[in-house]
mmCIF file of N, CA and C in Angstrom:
data_model
loop_
_atom_site.group_PDB
_atom_site.id
_atom_site.type_symbol
_atom_site.label_atom_id
_atom_site.label_comp_id
_atom_site.label_asym_id
_atom_site.label_seq_id
_atom_site.Cartn_x
_atom_site.Cartn_y
_atom_site.Cartn_z
ATOM 1 N N UNK A 877 24.887 -62.429 25.268
ATOM 2 C CA UNK A 877 24.300 -63.739 25.440
ATOM 3 C C UNK A 877 25.095 -64.546 26.460
ATOM 4 N N UNK A 878 26.415 -64.429 26.412
ATOM 5 C CA UNK A 878 27.242 -65.165 27.376
ATOM 6 C C UNK A 878 27.033 -64.638 28.794
ATOM 7 N N UNK A 879 26.872 -63.338 28.942
ATOM 8 C CA UNK A 879 26.644 -62.770 30.273
ATOM 9 C C UNK A 879 25.290 -63.215 30.803
ATOM 10 N N UNK A 880 24.277 -63.220 29.946
ATOM 11 C CA UNK A 880 22.940 -63.627 30.373
ATOM 12 C C UNK A 880 22.917 -65.081 30.818
ATOM 13 N N UNK A 881 23.669 -65.948 30.175
ATOM 14 C CA UNK A 881 23.677 -67.365 30.526
ATOM 15 C C UNK A 881 24.697 -67.709 31.603
ATOM 16 N N UNK A 882 25.362 -66.724 32.179
ATOM 17 C CA UNK A 882 26.415 -67.004 33.149
ATOM 18 C C UNK A 882 25.883 -67.405 34.521
ATOM 19 N N UNK A 883 24.675 -67.000 34.876
ATOM 20 C CA UNK A 883 24.124 -67.393 36.175
ATOM 21 C C UNK A 883 22.635 -67.691 36.036
ATOM 22 N N UNK A 884 22.123 -68.434 37.008
ATOM 23 C CA UNK A 884 20.703 -68.794 36.976
ATOM 24 C C UNK A 884 19.820 -67.554 37.123
ATOM 25 N N UNK A 885 20.241 -66.612 37.967
ATOM 26 C CA UNK A 885 19.464 -65.396 38.165
ATOM 27 C C UNK A 885 19.316 -64.605 36.861
ATOM 28 N N UNK A 886 20.411 -64.428 36.142
ATOM 29 C CA UNK A 886 20.358 -63.676 34.891
ATOM 30 C C UNK A 886 19.571 -64.428 33.814
ATOM 31 N N UNK A 887 19.589 -65.747 33.861
ATOM 32 C CA UNK A 887 18.840 -66.528 32.881
ATOM 33 C C UNK A 887 17.338 -66.338 33.061
ATOM 34 N N UNK A 888 16.903 -66.165 34.313
ATOM 35 C CA UNK A 888 15.477 -66.010 34.599
ATOM 36 C C UNK A 888 14.987 -64.579 34.409
ATOM 37 N N UNK A 889 15.881 -63.632 34.311
ATOM 38 C CA UNK A 889 15.502 -62.225 34.126
ATOM 39 C C UNK A 889 15.280 -61.932 32.646
ATOM 40 N N UNK A 890 14.478 -60.924 32.379
ATOM 41 C CA UNK A 890 14.307 -60.468 31.005
ATOM 42 C C UNK A 890 14.140 -58.956 31.001
ATOM 43 N N UNK A 891 14.399 -58.376 29.875
ATOM 44 C CA UNK A 891 14.311 -56.931 29.723
ATOM 45 C C UNK A 891 12.889 -56.559 29.295
ATOM 46 N N UNK A 892 12.216 -55.781 30.118
ATOM 47 C CA UNK A 892 10.848 -55.377 29.771
ATOM 48 C C UNK A 892 10.860 -54.476 28.544
ATOM 49 N N UNK A 893 11.937 -53.699 28.353
ATOM 50 C CA UNK A 893 12.015 -52.815 27.192
ATOM 51 C C UNK A 893 12.124 -53.612 25.900
ATOM 52 N N UNK A 894 12.989 -54.633 25.895
ATOM 53 C CA UNK A 894 13.115 -55.470 24.701
ATOM 54 C C UNK A 894 11.854 -56.285 24.450
ATOM 55 N N UNK A 895 11.181 -56.691 25.525
ATOM 56 C CA UNK A 895 9.916 -57.396 25.361
ATOM 57 C C UNK A 895 8.867 -56.473 24.740
ATOM 58 N N UNK A 896 8.817 -55.235 25.201
ATOM 59 C CA UNK A 896 7.889 -54.248 24.647
ATOM 60 C C UNK A 896 8.161 -54.012 23.165
ATOM 61 N N UNK A 897 9.446 -53.845 22.807
ATOM 62 C CA UNK A 897 9.792 -53.636 21.402
ATOM 63 C C UNK A 897 9.459 -54.862 20.559
ATOM 64 N N UNK A 898 9.702 -56.045 21.105
ATOM 65 C CA UNK A 898 9.411 -57.270 20.373
ATOM 66 C C UNK A 898 7.933 -57.459 20.100
ATOM 67 N N UNK A 899 7.106 -57.032 21.018
ATOM 68 C CA UNK A 899 5.655 -57.164 20.822
ATOM 69 C C UNK A 899 5.134 -56.222 19.746
ATOM 70 N N UNK A 900 5.809 -55.120 19.552
ATOM 71 C CA UNK A 900 5.318 -54.097 18.627
ATOM 72 C C UNK A 900 6.147 -53.981 17.356
ATOM 73 N N UNK A 901 7.016 -54.929 17.083
ATOM 74 C CA UNK A 901 7.907 -54.846 15.928
ATOM 75 C C UNK A 901 7.148 -54.872 14.613
ATOM 76 N N UNK A 902 6.191 -55.757 14.479
ATOM 77 C CA UNK A 902 5.441 -55.863 13.226
ATOM 78 C C UNK A 902 4.671 -54.582 12.934
ATOM 79 N N UNK A 903 4.052 -54.015 13.952
ATOM 80 C CA UNK A 903 3.298 -52.776 13.749
ATOM 81 C C UNK A 903 4.205 -51.624 13.353
ATOM 82 N N UNK A 904 5.383 -51.541 13.970
ATOM 83 C CA UNK A 904 6.287 -50.450 13.594
ATOM 84 C C UNK A 904 6.795 -50.629 12.168
ATOM 85 N N UNK A 905 7.018 -51.873 11.774
ATOM 86 C CA UNK A 905 7.489 -52.132 10.410
ATOM 87 C C UNK A 905 6.434 -51.710 9.385
ATOM 88 N N UNK A 906 5.191 -52.072 9.624
ATOM 89 C CA UNK A 906 4.121 -51.746 8.674
ATOM 90 C C UNK A 906 3.794 -50.254 8.708
ATOM 91 N N UNK A 907 3.751 -49.666 9.890
ATOM 92 C CA UNK A 907 3.357 -48.264 10.008
ATOM 93 C C UNK A 907 4.388 -47.286 9.462
ATOM 94 N N UNK A 908 5.660 -47.699 9.375
ATOM 95 C CA UNK A 908 6.648 -46.761 8.842
ATOM 96 C C UNK A 908 6.331 -46.391 7.404
ATOM 97 N N UNK A 909 5.755 -47.297 6.652
ATOM 98 C CA UNK A 909 5.389 -46.987 5.274
ATOM 99 C C UNK A 909 4.178 -46.061 5.225
ATOM 100 N N UNK A 910 3.237 -46.262 6.147
ATOM 101 C CA UNK A 910 2.022 -45.448 6.130
ATOM 102 C C UNK A 910 2.230 -44.062 6.717
ATOM 103 N N UNK A 911 3.064 -43.956 7.728
ATOM 104 C CA UNK A 911 3.236 -42.663 8.385
ATOM 105 C C UNK A 911 4.347 -41.813 7.791
ATOM 106 N N UNK A 912 5.474 -42.445 7.446
ATOM 107 C CA UNK A 912 6.632 -41.667 7.034
ATOM 108 C C UNK A 912 6.913 -41.704 5.537
ATOM 109 N N UNK A 913 6.477 -42.739 4.851
ATOM 110 C CA UNK A 913 6.871 -42.900 3.460
ATOM 111 C C UNK A 913 5.715 -42.739 2.488
ATOM 112 N N UNK A 914 4.758 -41.944 2.837
ATOM 113 C CA UNK A 914 3.706 -41.654 1.864
ATOM 114 C C UNK A 914 4.182 -40.549 0.931
ATOM 115 N N UNK A 915 3.522 -40.149 0.008
ATOM 116 C CA UNK A 915 3.786 -39.122 -1.005
ATOM 117 C C UNK A 915 5.256 -38.908 -1.361
ATOM 118 N N UNK A 916 5.942 -38.003 -0.668
ATOM 119 C CA UNK A 916 7.311 -37.661 -1.047
ATOM 120 C C UNK A 916 8.262 -38.014 0.089
ATOM 121 N N UNK A 917 9.101 -38.986 -0.148
ATOM 122 C CA UNK A 917 9.964 -39.529 0.895
ATOM 123 C C UNK A 917 11.120 -38.593 1.240
ATOM 124 N N UNK A 918 11.489 -37.683 0.374
ATOM 125 C CA UNK A 918 12.664 -36.865 0.630
ATOM 126 C C UNK A 918 12.436 -35.836 1.739
ATOM 127 N N UNK A 919 11.211 -35.647 2.190
ATOM 128 C CA UNK A 919 10.938 -34.689 3.264
ATOM 129 C C UNK A 919 10.762 -35.419 4.583
ATOM 130 N N UNK A 920 11.289 -34.823 5.645
ATOM 131 C CA UNK A 920 11.120 -35.392 6.970
ATOM 132 C C UNK A 920 9.902 -34.754 7.630
ATOM 133 N N UNK A 921 9.212 -35.486 8.497
ATOM 134 C CA UNK A 921 8.072 -34.879 9.183
ATOM 135 C C UNK A 921 8.547 -33.810 10.169
ATOM 136 N N UNK A 922 7.969 -32.642 10.076
ATOM 137 C CA UNK A 922 8.319 -31.539 10.967
ATOM 138 C C UNK A 922 7.084 -31.191 11.779
ATOM 139 N N UNK A 923 7.161 -31.474 13.068
ATOM 140 C CA UNK A 923 6.053 -31.193 13.987
ATOM 141 C C UNK A 923 6.318 -29.887 14.726
ATOM 142 N N UNK A 924 7.572 -29.634 15.044
ATOM 143 C CA UNK A 924 7.964 -28.420 15.757
ATOM 144 C C UNK A 924 8.450 -27.394 14.728
ATOM 145 N N UNK A 925 7.819 -26.240 14.665
ATOM 146 C CA UNK A 925 8.249 -25.226 13.694
ATOM 147 C C UNK A 925 9.705 -24.816 13.913
ATOM 148 N N UNK A 926 10.441 -24.687 12.828
ATOM 149 C CA UNK A 926 11.844 -24.289 12.887
ATOM 150 C C UNK A 926 12.805 -25.443 13.067
ATOM 151 N N UNK A 927 12.302 -26.673 12.973
ATOM 152 C CA UNK A 927 13.182 -27.827 13.180
ATOM 153 C C UNK A 927 13.531 -28.512 11.867
ATOM 154 N N UNK A 928 13.540 -27.762 10.794
ATOM 155 C CA UNK A 928 13.909 -28.309 9.498
ATOM 156 C C UNK A 928 15.410 -28.503 9.382
ATOM 157 N N UNK A 929 15.873 -28.707 8.176
ATOM 158 C CA UNK A 929 17.297 -28.973 7.936
ATOM 159 C C UNK A 929 18.182 -27.792 8.344
ATOM 160 N N UNK A 930 17.668 -26.588 8.251
ATOM 161 C CA UNK A 930 18.456 -25.407 8.618
ATOM 162 C C UNK A 930 18.185 -24.959 10.040
ATOM 163 N N UNK A 931 17.386 -25.685 10.790
ATOM 164 C CA UNK A 931 17.019 -25.288 12.147
ATOM 165 C C UNK A 931 18.101 -25.574 13.170
ATOM 166 N N UNK A 932 17.842 -25.121 14.373
ATOM 167 C CA UNK A 932 18.776 -25.353 15.477
ATOM 168 C C UNK A 932 18.842 -26.839 15.803
ATOM 169 N N UNK A 933 19.972 -27.262 16.305
ATOM 170 C CA UNK A 933 20.186 -28.678 16.607
ATOM 171 C C UNK A 933 19.221 -29.172 17.674
ATOM 172 N N UNK A 934 18.991 -28.375 18.721
ATOM 173 C CA UNK A 934 18.104 -28.831 19.789
ATOM 174 C C UNK A 934 16.665 -28.962 19.296
ATOM 175 N N UNK A 935 16.264 -28.125 18.332
ATOM 176 C CA UNK A 935 14.910 -28.254 17.767
ATOM 177 C C UNK A 935 14.800 -29.502 16.898
ATOM 178 N N UNK A 936 15.841 -29.814 16.153
ATOM 179 C CA UNK A 936 15.822 -31.022 15.324
ATOM 180 C C UNK A 936 15.784 -32.281 16.178
ATOM 181 N N UNK A 937 16.551 -32.282 17.280
ATOM 182 C CA UNK A 937 16.537 -33.435 18.187
ATOM 183 C C UNK A 937 15.174 -33.561 18.859
ATOM 184 N N UNK A 938 14.604 -32.446 19.301
ATOM 185 C CA UNK A 938 13.278 -32.471 19.924
ATOM 186 C C UNK A 938 12.224 -32.956 18.934
ATOM 187 N N UNK A 939 12.328 -32.536 17.685
ATOM 188 C CA UNK A 939 11.392 -32.973 16.659
ATOM 189 C C UNK A 939 11.529 -34.475 16.408
ATOM 190 N N UNK A 940 12.771 -34.971 16.375
ATOM 191 C CA UNK A 940 13.005 -36.400 16.173
ATOM 192 C C UNK A 940 12.418 -37.216 17.330
ATOM 193 N N UNK A 941 12.641 -36.768 18.561
ATOM 194 C CA UNK A 941 12.115 -37.482 19.723
ATOM 195 C C UNK A 941 10.595 -37.455 19.760
ATOM 196 N N UNK A 942 10.009 -36.318 19.414
ATOM 197 C CA UNK A 942 8.546 -36.219 19.389
ATOM 198 C C UNK A 942 7.946 -37.115 18.308
ATOM 199 N N UNK A 943 8.536 -37.111 17.129
ATOM 200 C CA UNK A 943 8.054 -37.993 16.054
ATOM 201 C C UNK A 943 8.216 -39.461 16.433
ATOM 202 N N UNK A 944 9.309 -39.788 17.093
ATOM 203 C CA UNK A 944 9.521 -41.168 17.545
ATOM 204 C C UNK A 944 8.501 -41.596 18.580
ATOM 205 N N UNK A 945 8.193 -40.716 19.519
ATOM 206 C CA UNK A 945 7.175 -41.025 20.535
ATOM 207 C C UNK A 945 5.803 -41.192 19.908
ATOM 208 N N UNK A 946 5.469 -40.336 18.965
ATOM 209 C CA UNK A 946 4.186 -40.461 18.269
ATOM 210 C C UNK A 946 4.138 -41.764 17.488
ATOM 211 N N UNK A 947 5.233 -42.109 16.838
ATOM 212 C CA UNK A 947 5.311 -43.330 16.048
ATOM 213 C C UNK A 947 5.110 -44.573 16.921
ATOM 214 N N UNK A 948 5.801 -44.641 18.051
ATOM 215 C CA UNK A 948 5.667 -45.798 18.938
ATOM 216 C C UNK A 948 4.266 -45.840 19.555
ATOM 217 N N UNK A 949 3.705 -44.693 19.901
ATOM 218 C CA UNK A 949 2.354 -44.654 20.457
ATOM 219 C C UNK A 949 1.333 -45.159 19.457
ATOM 220 N N UNK A 950 1.445 -44.754 18.205
ATOM 221 C CA UNK A 950 0.530 -45.239 17.166
ATOM 222 C C UNK A 950 0.714 -46.731 16.938
ATOM 223 N N UNK A 951 1.940 -47.227 17.010
ATOM 224 C CA UNK A 951 2.186 -48.657 16.834
ATOM 225 C C UNK A 951 1.563 -49.476 17.952
ATOM 226 N N UNK A 952 1.677 -48.986 19.176
ATOM 227 C CA UNK A 952 1.054 -49.682 20.315
ATOM 228 C C UNK A 952 -0.456 -49.639 20.175
ATOM 229 N N UNK A 953 -0.980 -48.495 19.779
ATOM 230 C CA UNK A 953 -2.432 -48.349 19.602
ATOM 231 C C UNK A 953 -2.928 -49.272 18.486
ATOM 232 N N UNK A 954 -2.168 -49.414 17.421
ATOM 233 C CA UNK A 954 -2.574 -50.269 16.292
ATOM 234 C C UNK A 954 -2.560 -51.737 16.671
ATOM 235 N N UNK A 955 -1.710 -52.096 17.622
ATOM 236 C CA UNK A 955 -1.618 -53.498 18.046
ATOM 237 C C UNK A 955 -2.839 -53.925 18.828
ATOM 238 N N UNK A 956 -3.489 -53.003 19.528
ATOM 239 C CA UNK A 956 -4.638 -53.350 20.372
ATOM 240 C C UNK A 956 -5.884 -53.606 19.591
#
């Protein structure tokens, strides 16, 4: 906050990424219950086969990134 207020140029700038997240915060909050916390919460969504708890690290990371992208895409779609 101090860096942002240090000059007029920085005060007039804004982060498009934070603006995007701020616009979709309510949808992500509501959708997490519908998409991830239905039925049995102890299981994680597995989209890529072999990316479970015993899977390779790169498959688990890829699965996490894919689920995150799907989640944000659905949140943006729900906002429209």
